[in-house]
Coordinates of C-alpha atoms in Angstrom, one line a residue:
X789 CA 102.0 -66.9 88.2
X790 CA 102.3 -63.8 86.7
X791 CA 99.1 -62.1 84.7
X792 CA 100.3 -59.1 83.7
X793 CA 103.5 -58.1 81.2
X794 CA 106.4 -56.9 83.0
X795 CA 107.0 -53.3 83.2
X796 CA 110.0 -53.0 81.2
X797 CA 108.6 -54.9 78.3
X798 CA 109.5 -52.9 75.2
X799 CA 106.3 -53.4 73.2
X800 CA 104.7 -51.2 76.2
X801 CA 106.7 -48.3 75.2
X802 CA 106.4 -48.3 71.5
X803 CA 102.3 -48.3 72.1
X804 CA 101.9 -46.1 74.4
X805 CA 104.1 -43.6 72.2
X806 CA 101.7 -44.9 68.6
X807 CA 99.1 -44.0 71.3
X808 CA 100.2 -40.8 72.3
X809 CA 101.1 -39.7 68.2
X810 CA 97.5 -40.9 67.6
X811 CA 96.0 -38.4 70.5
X812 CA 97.9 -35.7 68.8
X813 CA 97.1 -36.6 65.3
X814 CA 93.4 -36.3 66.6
X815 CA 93.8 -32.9 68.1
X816 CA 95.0 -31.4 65.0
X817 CA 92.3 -32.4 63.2
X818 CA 90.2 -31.3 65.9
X819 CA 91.6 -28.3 65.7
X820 CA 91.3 -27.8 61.9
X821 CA 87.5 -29.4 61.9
X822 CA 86.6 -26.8 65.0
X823 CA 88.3 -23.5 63.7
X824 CA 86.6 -24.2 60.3
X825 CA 83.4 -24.1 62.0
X826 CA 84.5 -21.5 64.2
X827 CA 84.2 -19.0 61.4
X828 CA 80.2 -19.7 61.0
X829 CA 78.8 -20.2 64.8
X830 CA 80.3 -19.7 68.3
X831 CA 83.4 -18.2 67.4
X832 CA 84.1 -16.7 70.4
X833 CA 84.8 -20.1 72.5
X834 CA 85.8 -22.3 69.2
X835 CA 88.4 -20.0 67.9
X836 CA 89.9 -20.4 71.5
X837 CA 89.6 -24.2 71.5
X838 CA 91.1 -24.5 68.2
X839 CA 94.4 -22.6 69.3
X840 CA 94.9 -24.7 72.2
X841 CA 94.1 -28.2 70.5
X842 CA 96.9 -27.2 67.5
X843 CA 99.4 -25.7 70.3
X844 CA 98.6 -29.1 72.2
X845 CA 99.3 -30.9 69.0
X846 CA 102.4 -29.4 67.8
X847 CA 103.8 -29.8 70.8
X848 CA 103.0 -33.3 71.0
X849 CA 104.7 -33.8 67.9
X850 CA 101.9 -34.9 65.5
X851 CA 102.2 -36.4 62.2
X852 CA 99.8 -34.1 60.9
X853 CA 101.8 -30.7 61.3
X854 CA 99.8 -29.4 58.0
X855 CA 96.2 -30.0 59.6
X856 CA 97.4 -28.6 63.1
X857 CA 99.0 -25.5 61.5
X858 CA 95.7 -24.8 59.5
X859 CA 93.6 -25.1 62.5
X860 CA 95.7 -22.5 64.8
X861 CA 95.5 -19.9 61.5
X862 CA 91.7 -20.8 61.3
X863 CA 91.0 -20.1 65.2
X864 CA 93.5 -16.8 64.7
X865 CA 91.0 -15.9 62.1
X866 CA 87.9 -16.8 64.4
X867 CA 88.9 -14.0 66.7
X868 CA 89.6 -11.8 63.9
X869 CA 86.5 -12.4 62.3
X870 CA 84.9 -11.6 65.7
X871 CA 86.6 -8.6 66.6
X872 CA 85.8 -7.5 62.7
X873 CA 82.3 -7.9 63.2
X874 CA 82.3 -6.7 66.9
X875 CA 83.7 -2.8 65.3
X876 CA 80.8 -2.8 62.9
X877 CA 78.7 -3.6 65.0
X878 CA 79.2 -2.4 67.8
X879 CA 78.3 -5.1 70.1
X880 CA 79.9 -8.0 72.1
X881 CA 78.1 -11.0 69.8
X882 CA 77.4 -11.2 66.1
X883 CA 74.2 -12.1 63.7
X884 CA 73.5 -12.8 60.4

């Protein structure tokens, strides 16, 4: 008696890869979602986190190469922003 599918059962295969495009589809709009907020608050660590999670993503081969590309220019422009505001003010952290 056997209670488990076999290993080599080609419906395991195709889910795991929908999975795996679904993870990626998620980090891209992760990445989009946390680089747009980046640009208000916490800038320093999001713009970061946004580059990795659309790196991640692309590489994964999301569906959602649009949403992954926006959030790597939008955590590029989180560091920019923060440098910007760091050679104004001349300080390590930014206020309003």
């Amino acid at each position: 008696m056997q209670l488990t599918a076999p290993a080599n059962s080609s419906s395991s295969t195709t889910s795991s890869r929908r999975t795996g495009t679904r993870d990626a589809d998620g980090m891209a709009v992760a990445s989009f979602i946390l680089g747009l907020l980046g640009l208000l608050v916490l800038n320093v660590f999001l713009g970061p986190v946004a580059i990795a999670l659309a790196t991640v993503a692309l590489w994964r081969g999301t569906a959602r190469r649009g949403r992954a590309f926006l959030g790597l220019g939008l955590g590029v422009a989180d560091l920019l922003v923060l440098v910007t505001v760091m050679q104004m003010d001349s300080t390590v952290s930014w206020s309003f």
